[in-house]
Amino acid sequence: MLRLLRHLAPYRWSIAAALVLIFIQSLAELYLPTLMAGIVDSGVTRGDTHFILWAGARMLLVTLGSVACSILSAWLASRVSMAFGRDLRGRLFEKVAGFSLHAFDRFGAATLLTRTTNDVTQVQTFTLMLFRMLVAAPLMCIGGLVMAISMDRHLSVVLLASVPALVAAIAFIAVRGVKLFRRMQDKLDRLNLVLRESLIGVRVIRAFNRVGSDQARFEGASRDLADTALAAQRTMALLMPTMMVAMNLTTLAILWFGGQRIDAGQAHVGGMMAFVQYATQILFSLMMVSIMFVFLPRASVSAGRINEVLEISPEITDPPMPRALEKVRGEVEFRDVVYRYPGAEEPALQHVSFTAAPGEVTAIIGGTGSGKSTLAGLVPRFFDVESGAVLIDGVDVRELRQAELRRHIGFVPQKAVLFSDSVAGNIRYGREDATDDEVRQAAATAQAAEFIEARPEGYAAPVAQGGLNLSGGQKQRLSIARALARRPAIYVFDDSFSALDFKTDSALRRALKEDVRDATVLIVAQRVSTVMDADRIVVLEDGKVAGIGRHEALMRDCAVYREIVASQLSPKEAA
């Protein structure tokens, strides 16, 4: 928690001002019982109306000052804690945006969502409580003890018996609460994961008639969370009754022993009333601490989970002295590339070498798990090679800034990803300043213009989250149009034609060859029909290059390619 609170440094002056105001408020509240004791013991006893009015006026002024300090400190504390939460969410988002694919796999989307929202809210709430009580609770407790002892040291024995017992009870409850709240956050992650999978996989769930079992799975996760939350809340619910019992018993003991001292002429009524007020302030300060202990366990767990994200060192970083690409041609060279996924025994790619030249289409084909998508992911530097190098125009991609590298690449992922925006907005995601004509041209090349213009809203038609109101082929064509609108020097299509029918696939490739004739085009595909016309075909098998050449040469010289062709095409089609 302390490591996370270091991020409050930009607000140190606001925090200092709030703490000073709380300090003044606490002093005012400690001074009020003394004024009241003077009125009762001096003014009322002597019948001195002038003294009573003057002391009462001072009490009123002190009270107004205390109220003003309380309002201002609450306003400052609220501003600081809300800004802290906003900045913390921003830091988490920025950190997660820079995650490598392996870091995403390590955490998972469900827990990252929880940490960015629920966990930040827990820390933000605790921070607000901390500012209000950090100075007030210790000052009221220590100051109250000092004032009570100076008022009547014999009655102070009551406090010396009740306060340690109360502190021990609070500590016991808080320690147990931390364990339960940690389990509670983990089970909240699990519930979010189940819910997310159910929403994303709703079509599969319905298709296999598993709605009932999926509902039972969700209810099980929800019940598990509810049981843990109830156990945690039951534990923390003991705090308030414990505080109230201790406060009432302490007040009763003070009145009992104080009454006896007054009857013996050893104390005054006003002094005993002030002592009761100080005892109440001491116990109230401990109550404030106990309230903080309600928030502390969850905030502590949440802070640890947030720190886990913030303290991850990025695997992909910009070089300290980056190089710049001048007059980008777009030549892509894989030079003896070896890549191994973390924890894998065997490399996913082994000694892969080939060059994709500008103005040519280089296709990559192979069986499932042969390393095609891994190879495509190395170009925009989603991950770095273990050995060897990937070069753009002779420059190692690791020597370039990531933004500079990716500015020259139009990447179309294997799974089409669209955003909740208009059709034109999704296409302009590739280049914000693309004109309407360029958007239409990109859509036409991607064979998307027909279905876009058939809609009443045309290019202003809304796209639902994840493109749920579009078919798989339509989503792929919009993703391709998005890359075309970018007009980069290098295009990487990672199995981006798989949802297209053969007619659309053929038309798209013809239009693509004409539209990007000067660019380097890398096409990852599993369908032979998609790669047959490529200028260069790279055949992968188990992460190794099994052959490189045109379709005719590979049919003659590469057994792996012949097997792939024979599994998809007839001899006549292959010829």
Coordinates of C-alpha atoms in Angstrom, one line a residue:
M1 CA 0.0 0.0 0.0
L2 CA 2.8 2.4 0.9
R3 CA 4.5 1.8 -2.5
L4 CA 1.2 2.8 -4.2
L5 CA 0.8 5.9 -2.1
R6 CA 4.1 7.3 -3.5
H7 CA 2.1 8.3 -6.6
L8 CA 0.4 11.0 -4.4
A9 CA 3.6 13.1 -4.6
P10 CA 2.1 15.6 -7.2
Y11 CA -0.6 16.5 -4.7
R12 CA 1.7 17.1 -1.7
W13 CA 0.7 20.7 -1.2
S14 CA -3.1 19.9 -1.3
I15 CA -2.5 17.1 1.1
A16 CA -0.4 19.3 3.4
A17 CA -3.2 21.9 3.4
A18 CA -5.8 19.3 4.2
L19 CA -3.7 17.9 7.1
V20 CA -3.2 21.3 8.6
L21 CA -6.9 22.0 8.5
I22 CA -7.6 18.7 10.2
F23 CA -5.0 19.4 12.8
I24 CA -6.7 22.8 13.6
Q25 CA -10.1 21.1 13.7
S26 CA -8.8 18.5 16.1
L27 CA -7.3 21.1 18.5
A28 CA -10.6 23.0 18.4
E29 CA -12.5 19.9 19.4
L30 CA -10.1 19.1 22.2
Y31 CA -10.5 22.7 23.5
L32 CA -14.3 22.6 23.7
P33 CA -14.7 20.3 26.7
T34 CA -12.4 22.6 28.8
L35 CA -14.5 25.6 27.9
M36 CA -17.6 23.6 28.9
A37 CA -16.1 22.6 32.2
G38 CA -15.3 26.2 33.0
I39 CA -18.8 27.3 32.3
V40 CA -20.3 24.6 34.6
D41 CA -17.8 24.9 37.4
S42 CA -17.2 28.6 37.4
G43 CA -20.0 30.5 35.7
V44 CA -22.9 28.4 36.8
T45 CA -21.6 28.0 40.4
R46 CA -21.0 31.7 40.8
G47 CA -24.0 32.7 38.8
D48 CA -21.7 34.8 36.6
T49 CA -23.8 35.5 33.6
H50 CA -21.2 37.6 31.9
F51 CA -18.6 34.8 32.1
I52 CA -21.2 32.2 30.8
L53 CA -22.0 34.4 27.8
W54 CA -18.3 35.2 27.1
A55 CA -17.3 31.5 27.4
G56 CA -20.3 30.5 25.3
A57 CA -19.4 32.9 22.6
R58 CA -15.9 31.5 22.5
M59 CA -17.4 28.0 22.3
L60 CA -19.5 29.1 19.3
L61 CA -16.5 30.7 17.5
V62 CA -14.4 27.6 18.1
T63 CA -17.2 25.4 16.8
L64 CA -17.7 27.5 13.7
G65 CA -14.0 27.4 13.0
S66 CA -14.0 23.6 13.5
V67 CA -16.9 23.3 11.0
A68 CA -15.1 25.5 8.5
C69 CA -11.9 23.5 8.7
S70 CA -13.9 20.2 8.4
I71 CA -15.6 21.3 5.2
L72 CA -12.4 22.6 3.6
S73 CA -10.4 19.6 4.6
A74 CA -13.1 17.3 3.2
W75 CA -13.2 19.2 -0.1
L76 CA -9.4 19.0 -0.4
A77 CA -9.3 15.3 0.5
S78 CA -12.0 14.5 -2.0
R79 CA -10.3 16.3 -4.8
V80 CA -6.9 14.6 -4.1
S81 CA -8.4 11.1 -3.7
M82 CA -10.5 11.4 -6.9
A83 CA -7.5 12.8 -8.9
F84 CA -5.4 10.0 -7.4
G85 CA -7.9 7.4 -8.6
R86 CA -8.1 9.0 -12.1
D87 CA -4.3 9.1 -12.4
L88 CA -3.9 5.5 -11.1
R89 CA -6.4 4.3 -13.8
G90 CA -4.5 6.2 -16.4
R91 CA -1.2 4.6 -15.3
L92 CA -2.7 1.1 -15.4
F93 CA -4.2 1.7 -18.8
E94 CA -0.9 3.0 -20.1
K95 CA 0.9 0.1 -18.6
V96 CA -1.5 -2.5 -19.9
A97 CA -1.4 -0.9 -23.4
G98 CA 2.4 -1.5 -23.4
F99 CA 2.1 -5.1 -22.3
S100 CA 3.6 -7.8 -24.4
L101 CA 1.3 -10.6 -25.5
H102 CA 2.9 -12.8 -22.9
A103 CA 2.0 -10.4 -20.1
F104 CA -1.6 -10.4 -21.4
D105 CA -1.6 -14.2 -21.2
R106 CA -0.2 -14.1 -17.7
F107 CA -3.0 -11.9 -16.3
G108 CA -6.0 -12.3 -18.6
A109 CA -8.5 -9.7 -19.6
A110 CA -10.9 -10.4 -16.7
T111 CA -8.5 -9.6 -13.9
L112 CA -7.0 -6.6 -15.7
L113 CA -10.5 -5.1 -15.9
T114 CA -11.1 -5.8 -12.2
R115 CA -7.8 -4.2 -11.3
T116 CA -8.4 -1.1 -13.4
T117 CA -11.9 -0.5 -12.0
N118 CA -12.8 -2.2 -8.7
D119 CA -9.3 -2.3 -7.2
V120 CA -8.6 1.3 -8.0
T121 CA -12.0 2.3 -6.4
Q122 CA -11.0 0.4 -3.2
V123 CA -7.7 2.2 -3.0
Q124 CA -9.3 5.6 -3.9
T125 CA -11.9 5.2 -1.1
F126 CA -9.2 4.2 1.4
T127 CA -7.2 7.2 0.4
L128 CA -10.1 9.5 1.1
M129 CA -10.6 8.0 4.6
L130 CA -6.9 8.1 5.2
F131 CA -6.7 11.9 4.7
R132 CA -9.6 12.5 7.0
M133 CA -8.4 10.3 9.8
L134 CA -4.6 10.2 9.5
V135 CA -4.1 13.3 11.7
A136 CA -7.4 13.4 13.4
A137 CA -7.5 9.9 14.9
P138 CA -4.0 9.9 16.6
L139 CA -4.3 13.5 17.7
M140 CA -7.8 13.0 19.2
C141 CA -6.6 9.8 20.9
I142 CA -3.3 11.1 22.3
G143 CA -4.6 14.6 23.0
G144 CA -7.7 13.2 24.7
L145 CA -5.6 11.0 26.9
V146 CA -3.4 13.9 27.9
M147 CA -6.3 16.2 28.6
A148 CA -8.2 13.5 30.5
I149 CA -5.2 12.6 32.7
S150 CA -4.6 16.3 33.5
M151 CA -8.3 16.7 34.3
D152 CA -8.6 13.8 36.7
R153 CA -5.8 11.2 36.9
H154 CA -7.8 8.9 39.2
L155 CA -10.6 8.5 36.7
S156 CA -8.0 7.9 33.9
V157 CA -7.5 4.3 35.3
V158 CA -10.8 3.5 33.6
L159 CA -9.3 4.5 30.2
L160 CA -6.1 2.6 30.9
A161 CA -8.2 -0.5 31.3
S162 CA -10.6 -0.1 28.3
V163 CA -8.4 1.3 25.6
P164 CA -5.8 -1.5 25.4
A165 CA -8.6 -4.1 25.4
L166 CA -10.3 -2.3 22.5
V167 CA -7.1 -2.0 20.5
A168 CA -6.5 -5.7 20.8
A169 CA -10.0 -6.5 19.6
I170 CA -9.7 -4.3 16.6
A171 CA -6.3 -5.8 15.7
F172 CA -7.7 -9.4 15.9
I173 CA -10.7 -8.6 13.7
A174 CA -8.5 -6.7 11.1
V175 CA -6.0 -9.5 10.7
R176 CA -8.7 -12.0 10.0
G177 CA -10.4 -9.6 7.6
V178 CA -7.3 -9.2 5.4
K179 CA -7.2 -12.9 4.6
L180 CA -10.9 -13.0 3.7
F181 CA -10.8 -9.9 1.5
R182 CA -7.9 -11.3 -0.5
R183 CA -9.9 -14.4 -1.2
M184 CA -12.8 -12.2 -2.0
Q185 CA -10.9 -10.3 -4.7
D186 CA -9.6 -13.5 -6.3
K187 CA -13.2 -14.9 -6.4
L188 CA -14.4 -11.6 -8.0
D189 CA -11.8 -12.2 -10.7
R190 CA -13.1 -15.7 -11.2
L191 CA -16.7 -14.3 -11.5
N192 CA -15.6 -11.7 -14.1
L193 CA -13.8 -14.4 -16.0
V194 CA -16.9 -16.7 -16.1
L195 CA -19.2 -13.8 -17.1
R196 CA -16.8 -12.6 -19.8
E197 CA -16.6 -16.1 -21.3
S198 CA -20.3 -16.5 -21.2
L199 CA -21.0 -13.2 -23.0
I200 CA -18.3 -13.8 -25.6
G201 CA -19.2 -17.4 -26.2
V202 CA -23.0 -17.0 -26.2
R203 CA -23.4 -18.4 -29.7
V204 CA -21.4 -21.6 -28.9
I205 CA -23.2 -22.0 -25.6
R206 CA -26.6 -21.8 -27.3
A207 CA -25.5 -24.0 -30.3
F208 CA -24.5 -26.8 -28.0
N209 CA -27.5 -26.3 -25.7
R210 CA -25.3 -25.6 -22.7
V211 CA -27.3 -22.6 -21.3
G212 CA -28.2 -24.5 -18.2
S213 CA -24.7 -25.8 -17.4
D214 CA -23.3 -22.3 -18.1
Q215 CA -25.8 -20.7 -15.8
A216 CA -24.9 -23.3 -13.1
R217 CA -21.2 -22.4 -13.6
F218 CA -22.0 -18.7 -13.2
E219 CA -24.2 -19.3 -10.2
G220 CA -21.4 -21.4 -8.6
A221 CA -18.9 -18.6 -9.0
S222 CA -21.4 -16.1 -7.8
R223 CA -22.3 -18.1 -4.7
D224 CA -18.6 -18.7 -3.9
L225 CA -18.0 -15.0 -4.0
A226 CA -21.1 -14.3 -1.9
D227 CA -20.1 -16.8 0.7
T228 CA -16.7 -15.3 1.1
A229 CA -18.1 -11.7 1.1
L230 CA -20.5 -12.7 3.8
A231 CA -17.8 -14.2 5.9
A232 CA -15.7 -11.0 5.5
Q233 CA -18.6 -8.7 6.3
R234 CA -19.6 -10.8 9.3
T235 CA -16.0 -10.5 10.6
M236 CA -15.8 -6.7 10.0
A237 CA -19.4 -6.2 11.4
L238 CA -18.1 -7.2 14.8
L239 CA -16.2 -3.9 15.0
M240 CA -19.1 -1.5 15.5
P241 CA -20.8 -3.5 18.3
T242 CA -17.5 -4.0 20.0
M243 CA -16.8 -0.2 19.8
M244 CA -20.3 0.7 21.1
V245 CA -20.1 -1.8 24.0
A246 CA -16.7 -0.5 25.0
M247 CA -17.8 3.2 24.8
N248 CA -21.0 2.6 26.8
L249 CA -19.2 0.6 29.5
T250 CA -16.4 3.2 29.7
T251 CA -18.9 6.0 30.0
L252 CA -20.9 4.1 32.7
A253 CA -17.7 3.4 34.7
I254 CA -16.7 7.1 34.5
L255 CA -20.1 8.2 35.7
W256 CA -20.0 5.7 38.6
F257 CA -16.5 6.5 39.9
G258 CA -16.9 10.2 39.0
G259 CA -20.1 10.4 40.9
Q260 CA -18.4 8.9 44.0
R261 CA -15.6 11.4 43.7
I262 CA -18.0 14.3 43.4
D263 CA -19.9 13.1 46.4
A264 CA -16.7 13.0 48.4
G265 CA -15.8 16.5 47.3
Q266 CA -12.8 15.4 45.3
A267 CA -14.1 16.4 41.9
H268 CA -16.5 18.9 40.2
V269 CA -19.5 18.2 37.9
G270 CA -18.0 20.2 35.1
G271 CA -14.7 18.3 35.3
M272 CA -16.5 15.0 35.2
M273 CA -18.6 16.1 32.2
A274 CA -15.4 17.2 30.4
F275 CA -13.8 13.9 31.3
V276 CA -16.7 12.1 29.7
Q277 CA -16.3 14.2 26.6
Y278 CA -12.5 13.4 26.4
A279 CA -13.3 9.7 27.0
T280 CA -15.8 9.9 24.1
Q281 CA -13.3 11.6 21.9
I282 CA -10.7 8.9 22.7
L283 CA -13.0 6.1 21.9
F284 CA -14.4 7.9 18.9
S285 CA -10.9 8.2 17.5
L286 CA -10.4 4.5 18.0
M287 CA -13.7 4.0 16.2
M288 CA -12.3 6.0 13.3
V289 CA -9.3 3.7 13.3
S290 CA -11.6 0.7 13.3
I291 CA -13.5 2.2 10.3
M292 CA -10.2 2.5 8.5
F293 CA -9.6 -1.1 9.3
V294 CA -12.8 -1.9 7.5
F295 CA -11.4 -0.4 4.3
L296 CA -7.7 -1.3 4.9
P297 CA -7.9 -5.1 4.2
R298 CA -9.6 -4.7 0.8
A299 CA -7.5 -1.6 -0.1
S300 CA -4.3 -3.5 0.9
V301 CA -5.2 -6.4 -1.3
S302 CA -6.2 -4.1 -4.2
A303 CA -3.0 -2.1 -3.8
G304 CA -1.0 -5.3 -4.1
R305 CA -2.8 -6.4 -7.2
I306 CA -2.4 -3.0 -8.8
N307 CA 1.3 -3.0 -8.0
E308 CA 1.7 -6.4 -9.7
V309 CA 0.6 -4.7 -12.9
L310 CA 2.6 -1.5 -12.5
E311 CA 5.8 -3.2 -11.5
I312 CA 6.0 -5.5 -14.6
S313 CA 9.0 -4.6 -16.7
P314 CA 8.0 -4.3 -20.3
E315 CA 9.5 -7.0 -22.6
I316 CA 9.4 -4.8 -25.7
T317 CA 11.1 -1.4 -25.2
D318 CA 12.4 1.3 -27.4
P319 CA 16.1 1.5 -27.8
P320 CA 18.0 4.3 -25.9
M321 CA 19.3 5.7 -29.2
P322 CA 16.8 4.7 -31.9
R323 CA 17.5 4.9 -35.6
A324 CA 15.2 6.5 -38.1
L325 CA 14.0 5.1 -41.4
E326 CA 14.6 7.4 -44.3
K327 CA 12.7 7.0 -47.6
V328 CA 11.1 3.7 -46.5
R329 CA 11.0 1.1 -49.3
G330 CA 9.5 -1.6 -47.1
E331 CA 11.9 -4.5 -47.7
V332 CA 11.5 -7.1 -44.9
E333 CA 14.3 -9.6 -44.2
F334 CA 14.2 -12.5 -41.8
R335 CA 17.8 -13.4 -41.1
D336 CA 18.3 -16.7 -39.3
V337 CA 15.4 -16.1 -37.0
V338 CA 14.9 -18.3 -33.9
Y339 CA 11.9 -17.7 -31.6
R340 CA 10.8 -19.6 -28.6
Y341 CA 7.6 -18.9 -26.5
P342 CA 8.3 -18.5 -22.8
G343 CA 8.4 -21.9 -21.1
A344 CA 8.3 -23.8 -24.4
E345 CA 10.8 -26.7 -24.8
E346 CA 11.1 -26.3 -28.6
P347 CA 11.4 -23.1 -30.6
A348 CA 8.3 -22.0 -32.6
L349 CA 10.6 -20.8 -35.3
Q350 CA 14.0 -22.3 -36.2
H351 CA 16.6 -20.6 -38.4
V352 CA 14.1 -18.9 -40.7
S353 CA 15.7 -16.8 -43.5
F354 CA 14.0 -15.1 -46.5
T355 CA 13.4 -11.6 -47.9
A356 CA 10.1 -10.0 -48.9
A357 CA 10.8 -7.3 -51.5
P358 CA 8.8 -4.2 -52.2
G359 CA 6.3 -4.5 -55.1
E360 CA 6.0 -8.3 -54.5
V361 CA 3.6 -10.5 -52.7
T362 CA 5.2 -13.0 -50.3
A363 CA 3.0 -15.7 -49.0
I364 CA 3.6 -17.9 -45.9
I365 CA 1.8 -21.3 -45.8
G366 CA 2.0 -24.3 -43.6
G367 CA 0.1 -26.6 -41.4
T368 CA -1.5 -25.7 -38.1
G369 CA 1.2 -24.9 -35.5
S370 CA 4.0 -24.4 -38.1
G371 CA 4.7 -20.9 -36.9
K372 CA 3.0 -18.8 -39.6
S373 CA 1.3 -16.3 -37.2
T374 CA 4.4 -16.1 -35.0
L375 CA 6.4 -15.1 -38.0
A376 CA 3.8 -12.4 -38.9
G377 CA 3.9 -11.1 -35.3
L378 CA 7.7 -10.5 -35.5
V379 CA 7.4 -7.8 -38.2
P380 CA 5.5 -5.2 -36.1
R381 CA 7.6 -6.4 -33.1
F382 CA 4.8 -7.9 -31.0
F383 CA 7.6 -10.0 -29.6
D384 CA 11.4 -10.1 -30.1
V385 CA 13.4 -12.9 -31.7
E386 CA 15.6 -15.1 -29.5
S387 CA 18.4 -15.0 -32.0
G388 CA 18.8 -13.7 -35.6
A389 CA 17.1 -10.5 -36.7
V390 CA 14.1 -9.1 -38.5
L391 CA 15.1 -6.1 -40.6
I392 CA 13.2 -3.3 -42.4
D393 CA 15.3 -1.8 -45.2
G394 CA 18.4 -3.3 -43.6
V395 CA 17.6 -1.9 -40.1
D396 CA 16.9 -4.2 -37.2
V397 CA 13.4 -3.6 -35.9
R398 CA 14.8 -3.6 -32.4
E399 CA 16.8 -0.4 -33.3
L400 CA 13.6 1.5 -34.2
R401 CA 11.1 3.1 -31.9
Q402 CA 7.9 1.0 -31.8
A403 CA 5.7 3.9 -33.0
E404 CA 8.1 4.6 -35.9
L405 CA 8.2 1.0 -36.9
R406 CA 4.4 0.4 -36.8
R407 CA 3.7 3.7 -38.6
H408 CA 4.9 2.0 -41.8
I409 CA 3.0 -1.3 -41.3
G410 CA -0.6 -2.1 -42.1
F411 CA -1.4 -5.2 -39.9
V412 CA -4.6 -7.3 -40.3
P413 CA -4.9 -9.8 -37.5
Q414 CA -6.1 -13.3 -37.7
K415 CA -9.2 -12.5 -35.7
A416 CA -10.9 -9.4 -37.1
V417 CA -11.3 -6.7 -34.4
L418 CA -13.7 -3.8 -34.8
F419 CA -14.7 -1.0 -32.5
S420 CA -18.1 0.4 -31.5
D421 CA -18.0 3.2 -34.0
S422 CA -19.3 3.9 -37.5
V423 CA -18.1 1.9 -40.6
A424 CA -16.1 5.0 -41.7
G425 CA -14.7 5.4 -38.2
N426 CA -13.4 1.9 -38.2
I427 CA -11.8 2.3 -41.5
R428 CA -10.2 5.6 -40.4
Y429 CA -8.8 3.9 -37.4
G430 CA -5.9 3.1 -39.8
R431 CA -5.4 6.8 -40.6
E432 CA -7.4 9.5 -38.9
D433 CA -6.9 12.1 -41.6
A434 CA -8.1 9.8 -44.4
T435 CA -10.5 11.6 -46.8
D436 CA -13.9 10.3 -47.7
D437 CA -12.6 9.3 -51.1
E438 CA -9.7 7.4 -49.5
V439 CA -12.1 5.6 -47.2
R440 CA -14.3 4.6 -50.2
Q441 CA -11.3 3.5 -52.2
A442 CA -10.0 1.3 -49.3
A443 CA -13.5 -0.2 -48.9
A444 CA -13.7 -0.9 -52.7
T445 CA -10.4 -2.6 -52.8
A446 CA -11.3 -4.7 -49.7
Q447 CA -14.5 -5.7 -51.5
A448 CA -16.5 -4.1 -48.7
A449 CA -18.2 -1.2 -50.6
E450 CA -21.1 -3.3 -51.8
F451 CA -22.4 -4.4 -48.4
I452 CA -21.6 -0.9 -46.9
E453 CA -23.5 1.0 -49.5
A454 CA -26.4 -1.4 -49.3
R455 CA -27.1 -0.1 -45.8
P456 CA -29.4 3.0 -45.5
E457 CA -26.8 4.8 -43.4
G458 CA -23.9 3.8 -45.8
Y459 CA -20.5 4.6 -44.3
A460 CA -22.2 6.2 -41.2
A461 CA -23.8 2.8 -40.3
P462 CA -23.0 1.9 -36.7
V463 CA -20.7 -1.1 -35.9
A464 CA -21.6 -2.9 -32.7
Q465 CA -19.0 -3.7 -30.1
G466 CA -16.7 -6.3 -31.5
G467 CA -18.6 -6.1 -34.9
L468 CA -21.4 -8.4 -33.6
N469 CA -23.8 -6.9 -36.2
L470 CA -21.6 -8.0 -39.1
S471 CA -20.8 -11.4 -40.5
G472 CA -17.3 -12.9 -40.3
G473 CA -16.5 -12.1 -43.9
Q474 CA -17.7 -8.5 -43.5
K475 CA -15.6 -8.0 -40.4
Q476 CA -12.5 -9.3 -42.2
R477 CA -13.1 -7.0 -45.2
L478 CA -13.5 -3.9 -42.9
S479 CA -10.2 -4.9 -41.2
I480 CA -8.5 -5.1 -44.5
A481 CA -9.9 -1.8 -45.5
R482 CA -8.6 -0.3 -42.3
A483 CA -5.1 -1.4 -43.2
L484 CA -5.4 -0.2 -46.8
A485 CA -6.5 3.3 -45.6
R486 CA -3.2 3.6 -43.8
R487 CA -1.2 3.4 -47.1
P488 CA 1.8 1.9 -45.4
A489 CA 5.0 0.6 -47.0
I490 CA 4.4 -2.9 -45.6
Y491 CA 1.2 -5.0 -45.4
V492 CA 0.9 -8.0 -43.1
F493 CA -2.2 -10.1 -43.6
D494 CA -2.3 -12.8 -40.9
D495 CA -4.7 -15.4 -42.3
S496 CA -7.1 -12.5 -43.1
F497 CA -9.0 -14.1 -46.0
S498 CA -10.2 -17.2 -44.2
A499 CA -13.8 -16.1 -43.8
L500 CA -14.1 -15.0 -47.5
D501 CA -15.7 -17.1 -50.2
F502 CA -13.4 -18.1 -53.1
K503 CA -15.0 -15.5 -55.5
T504 CA -14.5 -12.6 -53.0
D505 CA -11.0 -13.9 -52.1
S506 CA -10.0 -13.9 -55.8
A507 CA -11.5 -10.5 -56.5
L508 CA -9.9 -9.0 -53.4
R509 CA -6.4 -10.3 -54.3
R510 CA -6.7 -8.9 -57.8
A511 CA -7.7 -5.5 -56.5
L512 CA -5.0 -5.7 -53.8
K513 CA -2.3 -6.4 -56.4
E514 CA -3.3 -3.3 -58.3
D515 CA -3.8 -1.0 -55.3
V516 CA -0.6 -1.8 -53.4
R517 CA 1.7 -2.5 -56.3
D518 CA 4.7 -0.6 -54.7
A519 CA 4.3 -2.0 -51.2
T520 CA 5.7 -5.1 -49.6
V521 CA 2.8 -7.6 -49.0
L522 CA 3.1 -10.5 -46.6
I523 CA 0.2 -12.9 -46.6
V524 CA -0.2 -15.7 -44.1
A525 CA -2.7 -18.2 -45.3
Q526 CA -3.8 -21.8 -45.0
R527 CA -5.7 -21.9 -48.3
V528 CA -3.6 -22.7 -51.3
S529 CA -5.9 -20.7 -53.6
T530 CA -5.0 -17.6 -51.7
V531 CA -1.2 -18.0 -52.2
M532 CA -0.9 -19.6 -55.6
D533 CA -0.4 -16.3 -57.5
A534 CA 2.2 -14.9 -55.0
D535 CA 5.6 -13.9 -56.2
R536 CA 7.2 -15.9 -53.4
I537 CA 5.8 -18.6 -51.2
V538 CA 7.5 -19.6 -48.0
V539 CA 6.5 -23.1 -46.8
L540 CA 6.8 -23.7 -43.1
E541 CA 6.9 -27.1 -41.3
D542 CA 7.4 -27.3 -37.5
G543 CA 8.9 -23.8 -37.5
K544 CA 11.4 -24.5 -40.2
V545 CA 11.5 -23.4 -43.8
A546 CA 10.6 -26.4 -46.0
G547 CA 10.7 -24.5 -49.3
I548 CA 10.7 -21.1 -50.9
G549 CA 9.7 -20.3 -54.5
R550 CA 6.7 -19.8 -56.8
H551 CA 3.8 -22.3 -57.0
E552 CA 5.2 -24.2 -60.0
A553 CA 8.7 -24.6 -58.5
L554 CA 7.4 -25.7 -55.2
M555 CA 5.0 -28.3 -56.8
R556 CA 8.1 -29.7 -58.4
D557 CA 10.7 -29.5 -55.6
C558 CA 8.8 -29.3 -52.2
A559 CA 7.1 -32.4 -50.9
V560 CA 5.4 -30.5 -48.0
Y561 CA 3.8 -28.0 -50.3
R562 CA 2.6 -30.8 -52.6
E563 CA 0.9 -32.5 -49.7
I564 CA -0.8 -29.2 -48.7
V565 CA -2.0 -28.7 -52.3
A566 CA -3.2 -32.2 -52.7
S567 CA -5.2 -32.0 -49.5
Q568 CA -7.1 -28.9 -50.8
L569 CA -7.1 -29.0 -54.7
S570 CA -7.7 -31.4 -57.4
P571 CA -4.8 -32.1 -59.8
K572 CA -6.5 -30.0 -62.4
E573 CA -6.9 -27.0 -60.0
A574 CA -3.4 -27.4 -58.8
A575 CA -2.1 -27.2 -62.3

